[in-house]
N, CA and C of each residue as an Amber inpcrd file, in Angstrom:
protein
   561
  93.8170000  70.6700000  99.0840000  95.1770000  70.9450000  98.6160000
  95.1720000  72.1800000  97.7190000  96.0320000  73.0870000  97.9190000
  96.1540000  74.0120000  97.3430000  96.6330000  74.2960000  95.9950000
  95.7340000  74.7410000  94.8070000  96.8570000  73.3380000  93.1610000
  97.2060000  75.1590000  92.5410000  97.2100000  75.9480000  93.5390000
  97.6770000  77.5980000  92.3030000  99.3870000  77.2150000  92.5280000
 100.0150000  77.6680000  91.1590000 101.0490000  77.8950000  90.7340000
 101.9310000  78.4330000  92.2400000 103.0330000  78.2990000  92.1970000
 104.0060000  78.5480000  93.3860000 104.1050000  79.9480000  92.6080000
 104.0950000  80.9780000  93.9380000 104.3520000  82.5410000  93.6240000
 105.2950000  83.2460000  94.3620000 105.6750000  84.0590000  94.1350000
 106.4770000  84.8030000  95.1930000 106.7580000  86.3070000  94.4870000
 107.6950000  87.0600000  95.1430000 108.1030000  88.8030000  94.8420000
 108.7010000  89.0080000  93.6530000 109.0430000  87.8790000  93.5030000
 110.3410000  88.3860000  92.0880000 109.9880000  88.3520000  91.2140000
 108.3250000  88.3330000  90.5200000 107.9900000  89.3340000  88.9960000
 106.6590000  88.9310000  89.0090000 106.1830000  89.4010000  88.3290000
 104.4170000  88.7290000  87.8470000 104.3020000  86.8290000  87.5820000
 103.2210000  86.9730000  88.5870000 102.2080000  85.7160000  88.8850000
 101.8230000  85.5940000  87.8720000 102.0210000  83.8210000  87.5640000
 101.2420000  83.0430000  86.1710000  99.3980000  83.5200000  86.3640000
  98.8280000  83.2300000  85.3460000  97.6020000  83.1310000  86.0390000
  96.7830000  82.2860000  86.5260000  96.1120000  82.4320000  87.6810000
  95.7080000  82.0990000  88.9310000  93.9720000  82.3550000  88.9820000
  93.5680000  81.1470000  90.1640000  92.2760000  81.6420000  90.4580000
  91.9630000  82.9800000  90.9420000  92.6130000  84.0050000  91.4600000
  92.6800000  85.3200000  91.8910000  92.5700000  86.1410000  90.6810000
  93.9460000  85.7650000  89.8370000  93.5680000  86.7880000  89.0020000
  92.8010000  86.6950000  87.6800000  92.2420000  85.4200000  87.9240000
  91.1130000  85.0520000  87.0040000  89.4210000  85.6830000  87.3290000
  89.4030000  85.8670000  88.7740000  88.1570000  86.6690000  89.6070000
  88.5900000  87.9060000  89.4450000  89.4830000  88.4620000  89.6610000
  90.2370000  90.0000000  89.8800000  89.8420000  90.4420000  88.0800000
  90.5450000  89.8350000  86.9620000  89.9190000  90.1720000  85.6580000
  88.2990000  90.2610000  85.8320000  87.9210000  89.3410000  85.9120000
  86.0540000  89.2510000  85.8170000  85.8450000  90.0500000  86.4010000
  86.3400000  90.4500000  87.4460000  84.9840000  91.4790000  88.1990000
  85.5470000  93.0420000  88.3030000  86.5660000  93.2480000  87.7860000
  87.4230000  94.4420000  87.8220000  86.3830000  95.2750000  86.8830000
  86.0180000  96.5480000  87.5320000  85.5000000  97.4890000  86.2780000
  85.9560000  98.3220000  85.4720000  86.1160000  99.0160000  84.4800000
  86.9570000 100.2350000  83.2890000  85.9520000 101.0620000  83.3960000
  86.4040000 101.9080000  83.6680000  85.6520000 103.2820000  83.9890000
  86.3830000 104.4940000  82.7310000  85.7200000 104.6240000  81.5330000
  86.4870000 105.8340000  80.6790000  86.2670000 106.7280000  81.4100000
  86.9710000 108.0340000  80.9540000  87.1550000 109.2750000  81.8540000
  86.8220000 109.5680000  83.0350000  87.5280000 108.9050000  83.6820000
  87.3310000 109.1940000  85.0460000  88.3940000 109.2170000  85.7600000
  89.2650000 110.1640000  86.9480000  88.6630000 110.8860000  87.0360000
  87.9430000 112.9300000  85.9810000  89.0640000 112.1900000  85.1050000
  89.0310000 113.0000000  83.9070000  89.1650000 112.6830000  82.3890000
  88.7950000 113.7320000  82.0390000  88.3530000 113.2890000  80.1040000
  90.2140000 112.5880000  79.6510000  89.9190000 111.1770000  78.9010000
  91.2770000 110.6970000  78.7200000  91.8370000 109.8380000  79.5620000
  91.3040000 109.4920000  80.8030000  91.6430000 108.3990000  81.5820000
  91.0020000 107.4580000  81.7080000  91.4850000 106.0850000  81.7400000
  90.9330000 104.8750000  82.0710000  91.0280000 104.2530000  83.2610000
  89.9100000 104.5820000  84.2710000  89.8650000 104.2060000  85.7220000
  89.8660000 102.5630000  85.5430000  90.5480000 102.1290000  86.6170000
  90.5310000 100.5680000  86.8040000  89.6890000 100.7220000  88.3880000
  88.5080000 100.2240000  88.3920000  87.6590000  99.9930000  89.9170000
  87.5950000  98.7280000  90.0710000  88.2920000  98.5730000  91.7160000
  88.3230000  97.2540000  92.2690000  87.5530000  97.2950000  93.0290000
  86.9990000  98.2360000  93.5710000  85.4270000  97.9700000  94.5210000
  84.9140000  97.1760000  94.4640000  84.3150000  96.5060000  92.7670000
  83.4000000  94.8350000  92.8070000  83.9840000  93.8810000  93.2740000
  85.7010000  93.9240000  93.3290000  86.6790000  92.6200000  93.6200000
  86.1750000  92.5080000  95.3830000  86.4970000  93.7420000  95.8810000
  86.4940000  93.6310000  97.4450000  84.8050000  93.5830000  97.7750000
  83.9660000  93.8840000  97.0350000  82.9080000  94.0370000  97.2710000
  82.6260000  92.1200000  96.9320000  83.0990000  91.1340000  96.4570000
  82.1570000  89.9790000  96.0770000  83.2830000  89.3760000  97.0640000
  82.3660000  88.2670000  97.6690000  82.9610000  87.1010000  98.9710000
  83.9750000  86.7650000  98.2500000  83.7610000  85.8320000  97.0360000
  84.9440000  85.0610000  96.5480000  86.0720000  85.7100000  95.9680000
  86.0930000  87.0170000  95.4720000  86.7180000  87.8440000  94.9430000
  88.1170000  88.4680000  95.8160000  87.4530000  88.5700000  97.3190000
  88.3310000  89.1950000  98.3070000  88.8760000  87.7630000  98.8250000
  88.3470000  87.1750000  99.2750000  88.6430000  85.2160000  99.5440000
  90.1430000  84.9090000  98.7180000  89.3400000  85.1650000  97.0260000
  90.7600000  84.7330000  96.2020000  91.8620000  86.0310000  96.4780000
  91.6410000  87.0850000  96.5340000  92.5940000  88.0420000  96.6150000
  93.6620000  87.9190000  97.9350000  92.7240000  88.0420000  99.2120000
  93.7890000  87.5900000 100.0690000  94.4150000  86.1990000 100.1800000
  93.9200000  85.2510000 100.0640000  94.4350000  83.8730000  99.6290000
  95.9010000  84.2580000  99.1380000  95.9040000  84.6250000  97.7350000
  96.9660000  84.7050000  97.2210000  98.1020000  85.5700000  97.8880000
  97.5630000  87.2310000  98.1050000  98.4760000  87.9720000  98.7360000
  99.0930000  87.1110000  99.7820000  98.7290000  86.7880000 100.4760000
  99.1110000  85.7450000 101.7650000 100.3680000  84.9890000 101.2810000
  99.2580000  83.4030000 100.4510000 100.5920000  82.5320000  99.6670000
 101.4520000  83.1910000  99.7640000 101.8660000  84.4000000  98.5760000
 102.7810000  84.8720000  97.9890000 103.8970000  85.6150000  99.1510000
 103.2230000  85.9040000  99.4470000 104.0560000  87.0760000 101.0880000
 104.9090000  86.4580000 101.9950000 104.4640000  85.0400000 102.1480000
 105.6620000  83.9220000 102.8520000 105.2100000  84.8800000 104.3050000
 106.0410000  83.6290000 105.4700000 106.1350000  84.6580000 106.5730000
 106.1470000  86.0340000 106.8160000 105.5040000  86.0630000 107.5920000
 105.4790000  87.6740000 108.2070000 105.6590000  88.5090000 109.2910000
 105.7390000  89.0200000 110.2440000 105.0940000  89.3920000 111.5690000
 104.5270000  90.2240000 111.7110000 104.0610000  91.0880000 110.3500000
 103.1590000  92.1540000 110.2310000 102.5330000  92.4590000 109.1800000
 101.3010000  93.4070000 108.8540000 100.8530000  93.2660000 107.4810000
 100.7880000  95.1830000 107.6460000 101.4480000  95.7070000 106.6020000
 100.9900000  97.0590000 106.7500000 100.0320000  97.4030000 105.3640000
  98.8240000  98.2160000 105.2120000  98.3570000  98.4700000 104.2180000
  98.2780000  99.9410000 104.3290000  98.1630000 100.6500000 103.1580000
  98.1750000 101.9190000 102.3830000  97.0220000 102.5500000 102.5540000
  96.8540000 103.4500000 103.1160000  95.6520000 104.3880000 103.1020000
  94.8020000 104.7290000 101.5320000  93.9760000 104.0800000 101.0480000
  92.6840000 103.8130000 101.9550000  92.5220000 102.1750000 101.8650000
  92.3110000 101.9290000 100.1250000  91.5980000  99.9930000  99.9080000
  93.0580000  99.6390000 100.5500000  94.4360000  99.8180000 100.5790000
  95.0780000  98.9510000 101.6400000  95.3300000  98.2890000 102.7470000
  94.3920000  99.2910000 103.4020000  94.0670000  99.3480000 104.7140000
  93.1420000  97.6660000 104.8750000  91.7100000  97.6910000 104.0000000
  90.8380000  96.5850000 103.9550000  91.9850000  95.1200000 103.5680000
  92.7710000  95.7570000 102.7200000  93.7050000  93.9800000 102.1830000
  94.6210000  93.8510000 103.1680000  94.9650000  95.0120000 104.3660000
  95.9010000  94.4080000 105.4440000  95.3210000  93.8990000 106.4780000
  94.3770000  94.3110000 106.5100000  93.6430000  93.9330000 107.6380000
  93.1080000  92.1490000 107.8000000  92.3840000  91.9140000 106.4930000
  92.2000000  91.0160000 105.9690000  93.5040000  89.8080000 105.5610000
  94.7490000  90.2860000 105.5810000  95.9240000  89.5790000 104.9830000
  96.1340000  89.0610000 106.6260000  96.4360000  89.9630000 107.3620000
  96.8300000  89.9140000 108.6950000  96.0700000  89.1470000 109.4300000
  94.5340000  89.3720000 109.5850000  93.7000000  88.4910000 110.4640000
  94.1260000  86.6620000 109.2090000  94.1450000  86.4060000 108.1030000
  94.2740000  85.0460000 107.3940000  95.7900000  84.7010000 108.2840000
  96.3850000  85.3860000 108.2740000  98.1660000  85.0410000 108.9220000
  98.2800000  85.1520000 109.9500000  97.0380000  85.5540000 111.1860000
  97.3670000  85.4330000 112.6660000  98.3420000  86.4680000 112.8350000
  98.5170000  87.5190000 112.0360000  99.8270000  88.8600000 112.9080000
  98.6450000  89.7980000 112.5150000  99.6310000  90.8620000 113.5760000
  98.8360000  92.5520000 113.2810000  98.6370000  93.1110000 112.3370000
  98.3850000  94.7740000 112.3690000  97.9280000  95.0440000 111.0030000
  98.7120000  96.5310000 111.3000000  99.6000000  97.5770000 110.2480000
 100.2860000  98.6190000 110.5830000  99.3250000  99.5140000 109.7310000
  98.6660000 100.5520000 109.5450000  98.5890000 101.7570000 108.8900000
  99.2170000 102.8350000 108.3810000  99.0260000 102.8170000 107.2360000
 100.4640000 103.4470000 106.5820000  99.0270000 104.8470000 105.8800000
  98.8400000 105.7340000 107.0500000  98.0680000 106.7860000 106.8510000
  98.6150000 107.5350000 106.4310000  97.2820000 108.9220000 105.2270000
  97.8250000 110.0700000 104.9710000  98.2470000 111.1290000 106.2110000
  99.2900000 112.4440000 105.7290000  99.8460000 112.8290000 107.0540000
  98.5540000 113.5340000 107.3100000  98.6950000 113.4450000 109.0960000
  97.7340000 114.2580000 109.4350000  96.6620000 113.9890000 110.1090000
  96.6540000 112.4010000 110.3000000  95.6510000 111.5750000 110.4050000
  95.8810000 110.9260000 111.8450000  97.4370000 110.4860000 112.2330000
  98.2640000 109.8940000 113.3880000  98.2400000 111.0530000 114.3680000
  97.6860000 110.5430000 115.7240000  98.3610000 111.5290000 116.9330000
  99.2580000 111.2190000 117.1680000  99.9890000 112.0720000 118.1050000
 101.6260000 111.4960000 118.0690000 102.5070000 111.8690000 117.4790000
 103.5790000 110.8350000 118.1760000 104.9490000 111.0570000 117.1830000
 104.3850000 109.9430000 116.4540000 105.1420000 110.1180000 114.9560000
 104.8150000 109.9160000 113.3810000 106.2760000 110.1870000 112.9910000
 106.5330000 108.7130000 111.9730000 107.3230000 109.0490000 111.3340000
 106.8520000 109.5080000 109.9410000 107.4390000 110.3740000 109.1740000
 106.6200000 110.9010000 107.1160000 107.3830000 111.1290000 106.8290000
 107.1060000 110.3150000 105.7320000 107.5130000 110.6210000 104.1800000
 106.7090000 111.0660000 103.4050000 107.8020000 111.9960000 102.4110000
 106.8100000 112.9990000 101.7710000 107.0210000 112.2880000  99.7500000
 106.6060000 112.1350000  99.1610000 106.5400000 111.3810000  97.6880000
 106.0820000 112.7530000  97.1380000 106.8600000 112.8380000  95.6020000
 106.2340000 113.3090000  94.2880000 104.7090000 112.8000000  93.5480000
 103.6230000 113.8730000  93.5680000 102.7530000 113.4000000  92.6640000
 102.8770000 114.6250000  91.5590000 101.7670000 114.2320000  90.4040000
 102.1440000 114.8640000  89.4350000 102.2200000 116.6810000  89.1400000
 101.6830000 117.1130000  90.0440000 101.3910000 118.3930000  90.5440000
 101.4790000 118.8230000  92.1230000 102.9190000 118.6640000  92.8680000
 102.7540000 118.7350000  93.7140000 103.5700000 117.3560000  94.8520000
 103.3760000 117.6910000  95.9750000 103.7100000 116.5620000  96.8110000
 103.1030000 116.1380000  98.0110000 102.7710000 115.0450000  98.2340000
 101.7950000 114.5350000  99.4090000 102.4470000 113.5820000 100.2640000
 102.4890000 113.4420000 101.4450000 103.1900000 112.4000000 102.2430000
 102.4760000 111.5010000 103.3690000 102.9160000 110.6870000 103.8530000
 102.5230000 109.2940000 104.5170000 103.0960000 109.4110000 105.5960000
 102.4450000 109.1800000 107.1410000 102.6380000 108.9170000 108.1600000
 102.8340000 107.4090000 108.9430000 103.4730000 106.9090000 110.0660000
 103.4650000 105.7250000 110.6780000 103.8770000 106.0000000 112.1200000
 103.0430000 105.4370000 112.4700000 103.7480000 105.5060000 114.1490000
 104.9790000 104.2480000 114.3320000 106.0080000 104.7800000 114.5510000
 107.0130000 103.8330000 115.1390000 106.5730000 103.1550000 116.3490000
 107.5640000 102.0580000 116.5060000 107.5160000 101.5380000 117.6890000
 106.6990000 100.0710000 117.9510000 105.6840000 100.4350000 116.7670000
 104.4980000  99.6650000 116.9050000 105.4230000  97.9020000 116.6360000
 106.2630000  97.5040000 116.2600000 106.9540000  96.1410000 116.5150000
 108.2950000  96.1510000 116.6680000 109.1080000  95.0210000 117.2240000
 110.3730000  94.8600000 117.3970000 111.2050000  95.4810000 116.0740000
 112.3590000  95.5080000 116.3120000 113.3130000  95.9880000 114.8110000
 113.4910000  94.8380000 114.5820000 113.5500000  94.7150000 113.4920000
 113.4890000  93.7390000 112.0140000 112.8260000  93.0390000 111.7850000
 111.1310000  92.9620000 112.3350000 110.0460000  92.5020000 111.6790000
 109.7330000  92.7660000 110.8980000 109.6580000  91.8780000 110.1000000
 109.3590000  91.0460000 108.2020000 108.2070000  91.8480000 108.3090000
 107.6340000  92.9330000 107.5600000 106.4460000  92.9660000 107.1970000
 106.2310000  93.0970000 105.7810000 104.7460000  92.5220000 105.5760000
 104.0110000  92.1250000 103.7570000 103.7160000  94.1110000 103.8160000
 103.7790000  94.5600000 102.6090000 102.8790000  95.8630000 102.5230000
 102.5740000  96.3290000 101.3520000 100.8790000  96.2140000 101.4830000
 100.0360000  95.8600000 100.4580000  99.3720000  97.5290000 100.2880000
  98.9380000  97.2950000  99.1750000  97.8450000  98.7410000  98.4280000
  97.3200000  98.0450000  97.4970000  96.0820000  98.4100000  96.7920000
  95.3280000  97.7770000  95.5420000  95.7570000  97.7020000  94.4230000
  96.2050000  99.1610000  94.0370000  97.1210000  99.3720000  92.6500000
  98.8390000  99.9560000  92.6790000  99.2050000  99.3030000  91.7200000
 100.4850000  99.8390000  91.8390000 100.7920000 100.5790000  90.2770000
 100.8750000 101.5290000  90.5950000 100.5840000 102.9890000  89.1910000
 102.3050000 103.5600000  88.7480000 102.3210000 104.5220000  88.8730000
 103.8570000 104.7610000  89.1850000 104.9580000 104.1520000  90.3790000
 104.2470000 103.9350000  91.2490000 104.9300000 103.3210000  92.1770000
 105.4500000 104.3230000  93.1720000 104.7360000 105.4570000  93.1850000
 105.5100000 106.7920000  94.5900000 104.9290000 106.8210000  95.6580000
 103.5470000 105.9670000  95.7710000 103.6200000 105.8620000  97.3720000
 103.8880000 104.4570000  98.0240000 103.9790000 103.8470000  97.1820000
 104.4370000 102.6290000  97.7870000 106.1720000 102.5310000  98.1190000
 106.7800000 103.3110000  97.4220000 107.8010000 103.5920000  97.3480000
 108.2900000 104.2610000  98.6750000 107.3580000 105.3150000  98.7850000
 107.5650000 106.3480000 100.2720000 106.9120000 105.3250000 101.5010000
 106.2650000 104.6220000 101.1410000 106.1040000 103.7540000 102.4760000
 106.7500000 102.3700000 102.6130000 107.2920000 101.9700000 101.5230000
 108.3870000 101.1280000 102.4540000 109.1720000 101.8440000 102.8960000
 110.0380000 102.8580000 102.3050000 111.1400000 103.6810000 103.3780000
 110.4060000 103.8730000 104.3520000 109.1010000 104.2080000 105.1390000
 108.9300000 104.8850000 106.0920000 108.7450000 103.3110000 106.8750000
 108.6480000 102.3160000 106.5050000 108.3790000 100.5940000 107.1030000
 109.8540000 101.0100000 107.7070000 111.4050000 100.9520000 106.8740000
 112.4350000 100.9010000 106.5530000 113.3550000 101.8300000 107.8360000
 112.3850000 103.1650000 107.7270000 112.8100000 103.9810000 108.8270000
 112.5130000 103.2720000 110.3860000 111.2690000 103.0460000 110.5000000
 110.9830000 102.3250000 111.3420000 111.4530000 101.2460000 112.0750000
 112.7770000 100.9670000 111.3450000 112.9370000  99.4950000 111.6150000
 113.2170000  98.0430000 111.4730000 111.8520000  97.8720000 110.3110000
 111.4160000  96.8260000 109.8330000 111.5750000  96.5210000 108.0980000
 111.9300000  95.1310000 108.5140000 112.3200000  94.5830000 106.9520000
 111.2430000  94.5010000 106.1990000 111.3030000  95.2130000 104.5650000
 109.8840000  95.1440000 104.4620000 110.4140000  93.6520000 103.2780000
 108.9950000  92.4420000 103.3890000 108.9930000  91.2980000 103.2040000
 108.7160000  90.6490000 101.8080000 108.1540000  91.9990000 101.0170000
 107.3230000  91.8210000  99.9940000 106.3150000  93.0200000  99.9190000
 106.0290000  93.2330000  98.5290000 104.9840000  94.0530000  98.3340000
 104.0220000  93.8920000  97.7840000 102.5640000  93.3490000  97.7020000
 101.8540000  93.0080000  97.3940000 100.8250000  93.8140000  96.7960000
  99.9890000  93.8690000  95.4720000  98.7550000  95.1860000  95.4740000
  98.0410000  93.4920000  94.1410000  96.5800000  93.9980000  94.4650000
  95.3040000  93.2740000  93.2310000  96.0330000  93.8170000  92.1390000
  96.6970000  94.5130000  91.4620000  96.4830000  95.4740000  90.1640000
  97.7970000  96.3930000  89.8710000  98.6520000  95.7930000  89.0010000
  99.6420000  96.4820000  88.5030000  99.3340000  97.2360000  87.3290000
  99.2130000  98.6130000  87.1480000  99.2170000  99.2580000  85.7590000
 100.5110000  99.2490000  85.1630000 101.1350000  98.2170000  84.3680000
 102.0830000  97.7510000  83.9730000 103.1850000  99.1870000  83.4200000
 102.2950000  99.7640000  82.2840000 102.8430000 100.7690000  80.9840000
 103.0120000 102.2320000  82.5130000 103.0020000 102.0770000  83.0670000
 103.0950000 103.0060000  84.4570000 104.8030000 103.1360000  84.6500000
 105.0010000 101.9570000  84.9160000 106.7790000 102.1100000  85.5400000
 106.6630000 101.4640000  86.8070000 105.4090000 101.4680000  87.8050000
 105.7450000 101.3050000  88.8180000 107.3970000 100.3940000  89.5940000
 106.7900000  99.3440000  88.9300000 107.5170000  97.8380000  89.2700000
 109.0070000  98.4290000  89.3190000 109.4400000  98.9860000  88.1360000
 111.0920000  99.5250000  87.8990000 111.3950000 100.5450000  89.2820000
 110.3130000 101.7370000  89.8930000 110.2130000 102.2840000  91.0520000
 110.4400000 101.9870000  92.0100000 110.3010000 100.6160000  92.2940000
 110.2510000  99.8180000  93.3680000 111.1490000  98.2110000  93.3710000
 112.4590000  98.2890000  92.4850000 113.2920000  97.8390000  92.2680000
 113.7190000  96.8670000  93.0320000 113.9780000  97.6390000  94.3890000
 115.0950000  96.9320000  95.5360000 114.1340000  96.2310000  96.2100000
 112.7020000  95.9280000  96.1160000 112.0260000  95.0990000  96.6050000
 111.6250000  94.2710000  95.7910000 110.9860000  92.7670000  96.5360000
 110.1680000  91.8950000  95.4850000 108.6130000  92.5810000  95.6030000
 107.6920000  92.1790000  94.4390000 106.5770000  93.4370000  93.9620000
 105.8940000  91.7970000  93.2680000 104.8280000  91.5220000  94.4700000
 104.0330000  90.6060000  93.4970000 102.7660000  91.2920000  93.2050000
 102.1980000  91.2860000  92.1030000 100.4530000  91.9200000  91.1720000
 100.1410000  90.4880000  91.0880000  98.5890000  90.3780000  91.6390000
  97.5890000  89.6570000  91.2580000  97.7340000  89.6330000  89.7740000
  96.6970000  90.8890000  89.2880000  96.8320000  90.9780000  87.9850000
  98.0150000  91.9790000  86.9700000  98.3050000  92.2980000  86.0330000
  98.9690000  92.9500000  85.5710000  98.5730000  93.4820000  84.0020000
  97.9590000  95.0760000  83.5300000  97.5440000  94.9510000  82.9210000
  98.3070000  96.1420000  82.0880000
């Protein structure tokens, strides 16, 4: 029987066996990638059995039905894949541009110097399949932002947004408003 707290999109998860593994094994990296920053590395989370076990577990719970799992270029990619094979549906790639042959739909997002954008091949499911769409961290919230619209363009209802790791003092969550936004952890 399953005894974690009932979860869902509409704000931060009590804490949980997930984000009780996700704390423990999460690393702080000072300056990296520069002098003044505090890297958060989830590599050990996806890197330990039980760590990724509890992570998708929960993303799942929380995501409710689906008919698709799209993840974020790059660690999104590993939690959709993984979300999708636990839920029996496919898996969408929400690649950097450049990467898709084909027609591609992109969106292009603000970063802090500049602008970078996200590709998807349409087509890939019926219109108005529910899809979960997951990334590891949710920071400011601008590419997750540019890839549900590009889910959105496509088609498809996006279902929920799922990431291990909200950098809270970021903004993201407020970015990403018109969706529900569940974090494992939230720091």
């Amino acid at each position: 029987m399953d005894r974690r707290p009932p979860t869902d999109y509409r704000g931060r998860v009590p804490e949980t066996p997930a984000s009780d593994l996700v704390r423990s094994l999460l690393l702080t990296v000072p300056d990296f990638p520069q002098p003044g920053i505090l890297f958060r590395d989830l590599t050990p989370v996806l890197a330990d059995g039980a760590g990724l076990h509890a992570v998708v577990d929960d993303l799942v719970a929380a995501g409710g039905p689906v008919d698709a799992v799209a993840g974020v270029e790059a660690r999104g990619f590993l939690l959709a894949a993984a979300a999708a094979y636990a839920s029996g549906v496919g898996t969408l790639a929400v690649r950097k541009a450049g990467k898709l042959p084909g027609e591609v739909l992109r969106e292009t997002y603000a970063l802090e110097y500049g602008e970078a954008a996200i590709e998807l091949h349409p087509g890939q499911l019926a219109p108005g399949s529910r899809v979960l769409l997951l990334d590891d961290v949710l920071a400011t919230g601008g590419t997750l932002e540019a890839a549900a619209r590009l889910l959105e363009r496509a088609g498809y209802e996006v279902a929920g947004i799922g990431v291990v790791l909200e950098l809270a003092d970021l903004g993201g969550r407020a970015r990403l408003a018109g969706h529900e936004v569940h974090a494992i952890l939230s720091l």
